[in-house]
PDB file of C-alpha atoms in Angstrom:
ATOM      1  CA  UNK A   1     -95.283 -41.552  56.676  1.00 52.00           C
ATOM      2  CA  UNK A   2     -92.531 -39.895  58.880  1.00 53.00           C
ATOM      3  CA  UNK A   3     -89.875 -42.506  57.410  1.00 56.00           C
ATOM      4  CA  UNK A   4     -91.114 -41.733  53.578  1.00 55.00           C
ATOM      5  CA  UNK A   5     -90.986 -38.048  54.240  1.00 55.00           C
ATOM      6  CA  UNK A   6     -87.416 -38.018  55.685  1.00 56.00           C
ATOM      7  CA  UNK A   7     -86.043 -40.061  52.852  1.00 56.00           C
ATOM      8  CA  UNK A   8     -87.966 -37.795  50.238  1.00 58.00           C
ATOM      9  CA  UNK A   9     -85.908 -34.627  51.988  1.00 57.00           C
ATOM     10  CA  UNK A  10     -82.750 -36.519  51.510  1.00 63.00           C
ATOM     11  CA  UNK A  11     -83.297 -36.803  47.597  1.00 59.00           C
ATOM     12  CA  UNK A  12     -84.054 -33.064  47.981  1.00 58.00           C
ATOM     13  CA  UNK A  13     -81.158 -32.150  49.561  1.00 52.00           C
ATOM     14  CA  UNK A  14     -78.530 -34.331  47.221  1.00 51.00           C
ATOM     15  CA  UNK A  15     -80.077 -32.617  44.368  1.00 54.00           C
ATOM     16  CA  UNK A  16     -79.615 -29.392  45.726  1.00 52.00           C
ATOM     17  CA  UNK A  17     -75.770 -29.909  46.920  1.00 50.00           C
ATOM     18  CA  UNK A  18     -73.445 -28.574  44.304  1.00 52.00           C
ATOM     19  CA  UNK A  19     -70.889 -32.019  43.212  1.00 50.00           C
ATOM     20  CA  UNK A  20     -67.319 -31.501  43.226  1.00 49.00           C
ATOM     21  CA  UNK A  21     -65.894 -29.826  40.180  1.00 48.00           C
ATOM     22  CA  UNK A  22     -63.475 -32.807  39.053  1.00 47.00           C
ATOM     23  CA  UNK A  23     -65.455 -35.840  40.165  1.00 46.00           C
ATOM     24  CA  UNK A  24     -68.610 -34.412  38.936  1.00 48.00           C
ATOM     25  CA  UNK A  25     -67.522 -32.568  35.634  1.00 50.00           C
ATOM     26  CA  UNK A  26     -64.052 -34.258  34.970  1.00 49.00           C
ATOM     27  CA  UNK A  27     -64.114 -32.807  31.458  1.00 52.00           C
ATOM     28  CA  UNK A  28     -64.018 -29.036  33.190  1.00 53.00           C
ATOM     29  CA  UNK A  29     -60.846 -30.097  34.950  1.00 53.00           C
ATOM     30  CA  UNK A  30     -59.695 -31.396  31.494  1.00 58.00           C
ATOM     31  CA  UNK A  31     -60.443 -28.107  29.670  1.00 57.00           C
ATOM     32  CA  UNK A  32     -58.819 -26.399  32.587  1.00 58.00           C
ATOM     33  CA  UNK A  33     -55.757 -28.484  32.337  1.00 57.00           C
ATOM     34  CA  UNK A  34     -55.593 -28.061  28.668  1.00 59.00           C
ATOM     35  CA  UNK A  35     -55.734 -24.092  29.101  1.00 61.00           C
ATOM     36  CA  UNK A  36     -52.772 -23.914  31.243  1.00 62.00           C
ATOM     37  CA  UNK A  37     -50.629 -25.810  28.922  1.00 63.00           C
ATOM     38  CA  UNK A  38     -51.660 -23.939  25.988  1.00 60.00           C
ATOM     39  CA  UNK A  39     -50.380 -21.028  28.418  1.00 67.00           C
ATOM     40  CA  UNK A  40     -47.365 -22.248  29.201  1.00 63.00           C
ATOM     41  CA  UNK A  41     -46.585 -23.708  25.632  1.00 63.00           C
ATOM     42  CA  UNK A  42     -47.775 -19.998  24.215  1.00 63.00           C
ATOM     43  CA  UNK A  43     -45.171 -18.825  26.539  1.00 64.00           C
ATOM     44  CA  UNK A  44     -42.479 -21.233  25.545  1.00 68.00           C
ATOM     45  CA  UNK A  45     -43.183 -20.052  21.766  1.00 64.00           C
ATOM     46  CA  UNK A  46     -42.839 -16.620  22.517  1.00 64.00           C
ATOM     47  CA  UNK A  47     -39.630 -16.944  24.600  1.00 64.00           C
ATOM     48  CA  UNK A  48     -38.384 -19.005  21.685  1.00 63.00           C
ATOM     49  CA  UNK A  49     -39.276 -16.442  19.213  1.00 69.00           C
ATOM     50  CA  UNK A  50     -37.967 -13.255  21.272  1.00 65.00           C
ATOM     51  CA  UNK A  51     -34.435 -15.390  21.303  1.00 64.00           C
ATOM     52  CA  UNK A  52     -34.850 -15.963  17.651  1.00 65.00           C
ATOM     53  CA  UNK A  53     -35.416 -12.518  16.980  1.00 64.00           C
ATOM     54  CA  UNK A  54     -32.297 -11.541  19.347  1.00 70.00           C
ATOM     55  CA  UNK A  55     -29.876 -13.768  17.075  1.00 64.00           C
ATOM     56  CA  UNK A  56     -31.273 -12.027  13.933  1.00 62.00           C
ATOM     57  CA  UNK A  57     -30.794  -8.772  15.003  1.00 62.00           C
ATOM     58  CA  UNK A  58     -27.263  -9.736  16.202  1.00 58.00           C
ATOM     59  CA  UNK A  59     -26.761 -11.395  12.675  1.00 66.00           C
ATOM     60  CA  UNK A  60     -27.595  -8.155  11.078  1.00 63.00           C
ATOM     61  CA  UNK A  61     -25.714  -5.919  13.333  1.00 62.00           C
ATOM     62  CA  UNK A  62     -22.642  -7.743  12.867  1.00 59.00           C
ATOM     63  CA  UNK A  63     -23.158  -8.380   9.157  1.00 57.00           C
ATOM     64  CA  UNK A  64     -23.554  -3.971   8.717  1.00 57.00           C
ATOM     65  CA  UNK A  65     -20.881  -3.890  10.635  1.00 55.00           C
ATOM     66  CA  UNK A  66     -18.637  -5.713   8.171  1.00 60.00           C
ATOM     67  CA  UNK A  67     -20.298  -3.701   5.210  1.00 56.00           C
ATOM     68  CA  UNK A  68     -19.672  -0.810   6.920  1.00 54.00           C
ATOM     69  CA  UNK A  69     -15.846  -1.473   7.434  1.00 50.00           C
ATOM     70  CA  UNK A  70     -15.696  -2.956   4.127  1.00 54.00           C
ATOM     71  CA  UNK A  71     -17.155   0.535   2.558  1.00 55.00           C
ATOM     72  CA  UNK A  72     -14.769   2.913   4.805  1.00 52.00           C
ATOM     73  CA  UNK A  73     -11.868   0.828   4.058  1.00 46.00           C
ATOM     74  CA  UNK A  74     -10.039   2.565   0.995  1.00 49.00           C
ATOM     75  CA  UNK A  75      -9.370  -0.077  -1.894  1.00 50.00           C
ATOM     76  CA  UNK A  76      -6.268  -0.756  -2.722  1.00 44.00           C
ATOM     77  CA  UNK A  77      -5.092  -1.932  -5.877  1.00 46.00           C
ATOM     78  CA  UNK A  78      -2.006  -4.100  -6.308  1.00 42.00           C
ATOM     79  CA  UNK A  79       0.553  -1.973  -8.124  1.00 49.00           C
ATOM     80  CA  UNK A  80       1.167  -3.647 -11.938  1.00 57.00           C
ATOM     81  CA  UNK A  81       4.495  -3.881 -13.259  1.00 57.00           C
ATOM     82  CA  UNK A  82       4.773  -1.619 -15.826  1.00 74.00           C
ATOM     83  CA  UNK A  83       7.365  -3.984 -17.893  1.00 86.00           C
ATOM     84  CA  UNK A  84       8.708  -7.468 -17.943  1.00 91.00           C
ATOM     85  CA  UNK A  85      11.269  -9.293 -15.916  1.00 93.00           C
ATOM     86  CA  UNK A  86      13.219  -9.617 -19.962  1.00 95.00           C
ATOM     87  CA  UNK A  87      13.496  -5.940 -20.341  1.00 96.00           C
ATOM     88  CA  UNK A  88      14.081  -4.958 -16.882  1.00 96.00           C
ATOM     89  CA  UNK A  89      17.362  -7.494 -16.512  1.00 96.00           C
ATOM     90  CA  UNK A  90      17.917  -5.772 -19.888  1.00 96.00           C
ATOM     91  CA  UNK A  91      17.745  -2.216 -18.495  1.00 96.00           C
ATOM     92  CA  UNK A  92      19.689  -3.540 -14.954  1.00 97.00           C
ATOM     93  CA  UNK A  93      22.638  -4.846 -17.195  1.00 97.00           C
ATOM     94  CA  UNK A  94      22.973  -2.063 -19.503  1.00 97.00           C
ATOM     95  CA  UNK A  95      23.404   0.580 -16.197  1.00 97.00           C
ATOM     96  CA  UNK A  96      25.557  -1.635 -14.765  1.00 97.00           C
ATOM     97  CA  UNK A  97      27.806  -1.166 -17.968  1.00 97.00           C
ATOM     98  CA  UNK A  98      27.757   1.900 -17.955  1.00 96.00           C
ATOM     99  CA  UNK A  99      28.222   2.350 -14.010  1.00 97.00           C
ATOM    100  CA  UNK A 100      31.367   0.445 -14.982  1.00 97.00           C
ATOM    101  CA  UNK A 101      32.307   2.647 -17.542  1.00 96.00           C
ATOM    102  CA  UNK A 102      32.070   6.508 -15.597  1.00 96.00           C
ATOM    103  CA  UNK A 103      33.396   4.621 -12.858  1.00 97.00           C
ATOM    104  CA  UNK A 104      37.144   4.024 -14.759  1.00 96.00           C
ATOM    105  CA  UNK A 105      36.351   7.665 -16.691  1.00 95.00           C
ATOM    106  CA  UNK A 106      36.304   9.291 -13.171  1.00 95.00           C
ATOM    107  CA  UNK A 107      39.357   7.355 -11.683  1.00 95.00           C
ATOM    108  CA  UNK A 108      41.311   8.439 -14.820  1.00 95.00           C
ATOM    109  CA  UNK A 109      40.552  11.780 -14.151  1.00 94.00           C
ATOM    110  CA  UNK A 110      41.060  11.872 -10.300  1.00 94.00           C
ATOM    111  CA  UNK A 111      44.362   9.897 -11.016  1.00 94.00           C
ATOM    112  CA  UNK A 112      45.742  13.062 -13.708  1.00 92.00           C
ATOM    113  CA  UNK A 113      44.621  15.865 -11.180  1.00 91.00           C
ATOM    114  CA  UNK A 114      46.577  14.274  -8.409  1.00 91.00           C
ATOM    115  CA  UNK A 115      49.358  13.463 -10.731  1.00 89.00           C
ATOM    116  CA  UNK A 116      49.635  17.092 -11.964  1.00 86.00           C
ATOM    117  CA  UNK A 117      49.973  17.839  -8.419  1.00 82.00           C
ATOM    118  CA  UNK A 118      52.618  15.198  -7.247  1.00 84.00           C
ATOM    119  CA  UNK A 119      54.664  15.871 -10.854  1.00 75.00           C
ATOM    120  CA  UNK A 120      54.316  20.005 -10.248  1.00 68.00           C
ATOM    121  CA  UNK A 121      58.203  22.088  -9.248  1.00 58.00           C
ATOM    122  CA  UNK A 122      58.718  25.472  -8.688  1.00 53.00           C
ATOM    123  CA  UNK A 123      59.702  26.508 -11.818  1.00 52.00           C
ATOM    124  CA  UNK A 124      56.706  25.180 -13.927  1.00 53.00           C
ATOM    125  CA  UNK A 125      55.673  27.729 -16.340  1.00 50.00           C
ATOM    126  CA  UNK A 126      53.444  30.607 -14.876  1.00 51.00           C
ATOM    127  CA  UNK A 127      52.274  33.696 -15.934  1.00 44.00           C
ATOM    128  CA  UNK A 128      52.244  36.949 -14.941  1.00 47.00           C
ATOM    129  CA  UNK A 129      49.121  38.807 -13.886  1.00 48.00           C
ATOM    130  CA  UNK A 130      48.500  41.463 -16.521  1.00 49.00           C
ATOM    131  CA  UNK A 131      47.762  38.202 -19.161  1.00 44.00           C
ATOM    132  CA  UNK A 132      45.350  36.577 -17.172  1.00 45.00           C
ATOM    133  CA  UNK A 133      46.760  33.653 -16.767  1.00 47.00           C
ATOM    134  CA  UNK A 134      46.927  31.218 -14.236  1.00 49.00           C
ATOM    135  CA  UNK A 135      48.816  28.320 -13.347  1.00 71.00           C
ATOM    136  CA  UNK A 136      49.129  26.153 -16.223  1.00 83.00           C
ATOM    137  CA  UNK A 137      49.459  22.968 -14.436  1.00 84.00           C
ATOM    138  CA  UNK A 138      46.469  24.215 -11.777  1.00 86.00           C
ATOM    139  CA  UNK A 139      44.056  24.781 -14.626  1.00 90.00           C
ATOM    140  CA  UNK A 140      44.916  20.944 -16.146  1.00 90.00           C
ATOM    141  CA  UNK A 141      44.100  19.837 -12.741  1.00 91.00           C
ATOM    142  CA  UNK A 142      40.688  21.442 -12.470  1.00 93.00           C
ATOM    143  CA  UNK A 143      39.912  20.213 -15.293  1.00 93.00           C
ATOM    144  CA  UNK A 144      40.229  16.662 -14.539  1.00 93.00           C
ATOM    145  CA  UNK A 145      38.698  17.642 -11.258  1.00 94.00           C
ATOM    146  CA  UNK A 146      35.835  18.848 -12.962  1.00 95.00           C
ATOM    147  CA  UNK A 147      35.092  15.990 -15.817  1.00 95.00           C
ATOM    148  CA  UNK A 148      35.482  13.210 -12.464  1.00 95.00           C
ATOM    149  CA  UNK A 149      32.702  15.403 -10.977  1.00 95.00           C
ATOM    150  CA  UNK A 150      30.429  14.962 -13.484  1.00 95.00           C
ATOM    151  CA  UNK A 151      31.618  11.228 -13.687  1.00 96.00           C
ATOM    152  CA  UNK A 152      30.394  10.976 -10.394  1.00 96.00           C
ATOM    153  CA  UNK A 153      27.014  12.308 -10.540  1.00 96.00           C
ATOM    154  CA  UNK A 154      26.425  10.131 -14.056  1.00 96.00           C
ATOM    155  CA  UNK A 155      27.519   6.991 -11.431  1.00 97.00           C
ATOM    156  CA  UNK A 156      24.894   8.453  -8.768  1.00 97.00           C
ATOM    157  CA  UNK A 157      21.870   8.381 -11.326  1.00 96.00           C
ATOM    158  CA  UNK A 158      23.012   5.334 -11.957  1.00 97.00           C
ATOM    159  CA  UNK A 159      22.311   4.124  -8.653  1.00 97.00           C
ATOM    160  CA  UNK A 160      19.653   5.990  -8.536  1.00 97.00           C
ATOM    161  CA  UNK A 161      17.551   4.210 -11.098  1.00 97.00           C
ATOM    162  CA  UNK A 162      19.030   0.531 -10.185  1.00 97.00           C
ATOM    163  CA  UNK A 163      17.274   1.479  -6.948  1.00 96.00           C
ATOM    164  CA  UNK A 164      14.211   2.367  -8.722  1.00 96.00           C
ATOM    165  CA  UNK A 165      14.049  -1.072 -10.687  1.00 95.00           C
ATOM    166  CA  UNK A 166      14.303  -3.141  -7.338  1.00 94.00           C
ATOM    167  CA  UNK A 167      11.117  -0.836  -5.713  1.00 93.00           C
ATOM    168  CA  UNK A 168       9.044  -1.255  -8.930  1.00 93.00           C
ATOM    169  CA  UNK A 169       9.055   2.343  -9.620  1.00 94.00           C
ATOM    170  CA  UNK A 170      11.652   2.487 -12.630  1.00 96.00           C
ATOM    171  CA  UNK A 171      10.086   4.445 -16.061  1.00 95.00           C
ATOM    172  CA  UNK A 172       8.077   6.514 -13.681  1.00 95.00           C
ATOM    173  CA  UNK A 173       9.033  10.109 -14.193  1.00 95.00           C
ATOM    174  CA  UNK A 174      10.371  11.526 -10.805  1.00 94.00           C
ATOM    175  CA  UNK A 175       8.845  14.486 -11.023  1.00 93.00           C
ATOM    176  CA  UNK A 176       5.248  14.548 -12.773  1.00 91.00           C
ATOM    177  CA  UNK A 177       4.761  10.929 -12.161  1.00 93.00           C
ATOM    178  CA  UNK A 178       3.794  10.080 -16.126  1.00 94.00           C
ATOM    179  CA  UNK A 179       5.373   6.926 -17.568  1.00 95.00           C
ATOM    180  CA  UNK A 180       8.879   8.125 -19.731  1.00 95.00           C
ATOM    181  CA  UNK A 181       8.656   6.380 -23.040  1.00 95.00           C
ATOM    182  CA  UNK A 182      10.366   2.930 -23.381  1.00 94.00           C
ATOM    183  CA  UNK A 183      12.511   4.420 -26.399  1.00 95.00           C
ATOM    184  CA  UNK A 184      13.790   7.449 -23.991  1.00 95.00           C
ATOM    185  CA  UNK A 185      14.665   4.232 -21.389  1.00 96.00           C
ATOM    186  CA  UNK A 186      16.200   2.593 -24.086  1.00 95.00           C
ATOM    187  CA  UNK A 187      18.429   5.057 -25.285  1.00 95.00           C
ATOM    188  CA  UNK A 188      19.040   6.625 -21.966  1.00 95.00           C
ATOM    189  CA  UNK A 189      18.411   4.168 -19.125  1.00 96.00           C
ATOM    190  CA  UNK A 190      19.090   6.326 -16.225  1.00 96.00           C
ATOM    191  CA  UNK A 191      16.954   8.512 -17.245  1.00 95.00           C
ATOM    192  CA  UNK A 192      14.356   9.755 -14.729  1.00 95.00           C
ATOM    193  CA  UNK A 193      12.137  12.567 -16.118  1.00 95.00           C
ATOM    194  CA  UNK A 194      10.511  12.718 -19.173  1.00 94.00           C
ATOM    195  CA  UNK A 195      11.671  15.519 -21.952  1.00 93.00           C
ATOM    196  CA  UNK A 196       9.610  17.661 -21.777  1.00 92.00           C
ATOM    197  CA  UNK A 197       9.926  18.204 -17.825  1.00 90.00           C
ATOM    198  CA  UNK A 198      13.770  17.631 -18.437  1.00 87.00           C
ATOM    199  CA  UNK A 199      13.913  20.249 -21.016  1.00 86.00           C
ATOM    200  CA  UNK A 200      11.918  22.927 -19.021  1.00 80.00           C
ATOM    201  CA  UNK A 201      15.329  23.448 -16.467  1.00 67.00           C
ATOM    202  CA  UNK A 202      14.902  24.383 -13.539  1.00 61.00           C
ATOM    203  CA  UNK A 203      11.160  25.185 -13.588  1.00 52.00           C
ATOM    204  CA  UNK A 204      10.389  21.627 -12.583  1.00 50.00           C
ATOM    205  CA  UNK A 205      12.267  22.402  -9.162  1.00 54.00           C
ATOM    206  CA  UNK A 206      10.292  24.673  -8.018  1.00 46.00           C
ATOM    207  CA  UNK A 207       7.296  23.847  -5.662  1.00 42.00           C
TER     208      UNK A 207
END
């Protein structure tokens, strides 16, 4: 009886003992398991998705960035020839003619004033003050003086608007900045104002 009673208090007591966790429910240490991965996977997707979200944001930051400088940066247009390579040479050629020509007018005239000089003697005709004449030979030489003056600033527009074909700015009135007709060119191809600023004197010089 004792024998049969001690066994019976072992069954008891096995029943009652709690069985390790993994050897007796192996599929709670599988569920555990399986939590902590889905942790650290969550945690890998989130990392993965703050990065992600990091690039964008950089994307778009540098991308407004560029739309930004594109929008404060002023356009500029790339200046058009007004007219052709054919009727510019044609224009260059025809100043260069005439530079030629006021160039010889104003040698001539230099040339005469300084010969009236060298070829003047003592007893050239003069006359007295009460007529109101001068030296004969003195006003012939002022003369010349003058016309080679005028020569000379003809030869300086001249080179003026030469200049103006080589910058791109030739037919572009100097003072108002409107196109001057390609007949007024034509006809006059120094010209650098239009007519009716040319005509209005010396209003167009003032500020």
């Amino acid at each position: 009886m004792a024998t049969a009673k001690k066994a019976a208090a072992r069954k008891t007591a096995a029943k009652k003992a709690p069985a390790p966790k993994n050897a007796a429910n192996p599929s709670g240490a599988n569920a555990a398991a399986k939590k902590t991965d889905a942790r650290k996977t969550d945690t890998r997707k989130t990392d993965a998705r703050k990065t992600d979200a990091r690039k964008t944001d950089a994307r778009k930051t540098g991308a407004a960035s560029k739309t930004a400088a594109k929008k404060t940066a002023p356009r500029r247009k790339p200046a058009k020839p007004r007219f052709g390579e054919v009727f510019l040479e044609k224009q260059r050629q025809a100043l260069l003619a005439e530079r030629r020509r006021y160039t010889a007018h104003a040698e001539r005239y230099e040339a005469e004033a300084e010969q009236l000089v060298n070829e003047r003697e003592p007893g050239d005709v003069q006359f007295d003050e009460e007529s109101g004449e001068g030296d004969s030979i003195a006003v012939e030489r002022d003369r010349a003086l003058q016309i080679s003056a005028r020569e000379r600033e003809e030869i300086a527009e001249i080179d003026a608007a030469l200049a103006r074909i080589e910058d791109g700015t030739y037919g572009i009135c100097i003072v108002s900045g409107k196109p001057i007709p390609k007949e007024r060119l034509e006809a006059i191809p120094h010209a650098s104002m239009r007519v009716e600023v040319k005509s209005s004197g010396p209003a167009w010089r003032r500020p």
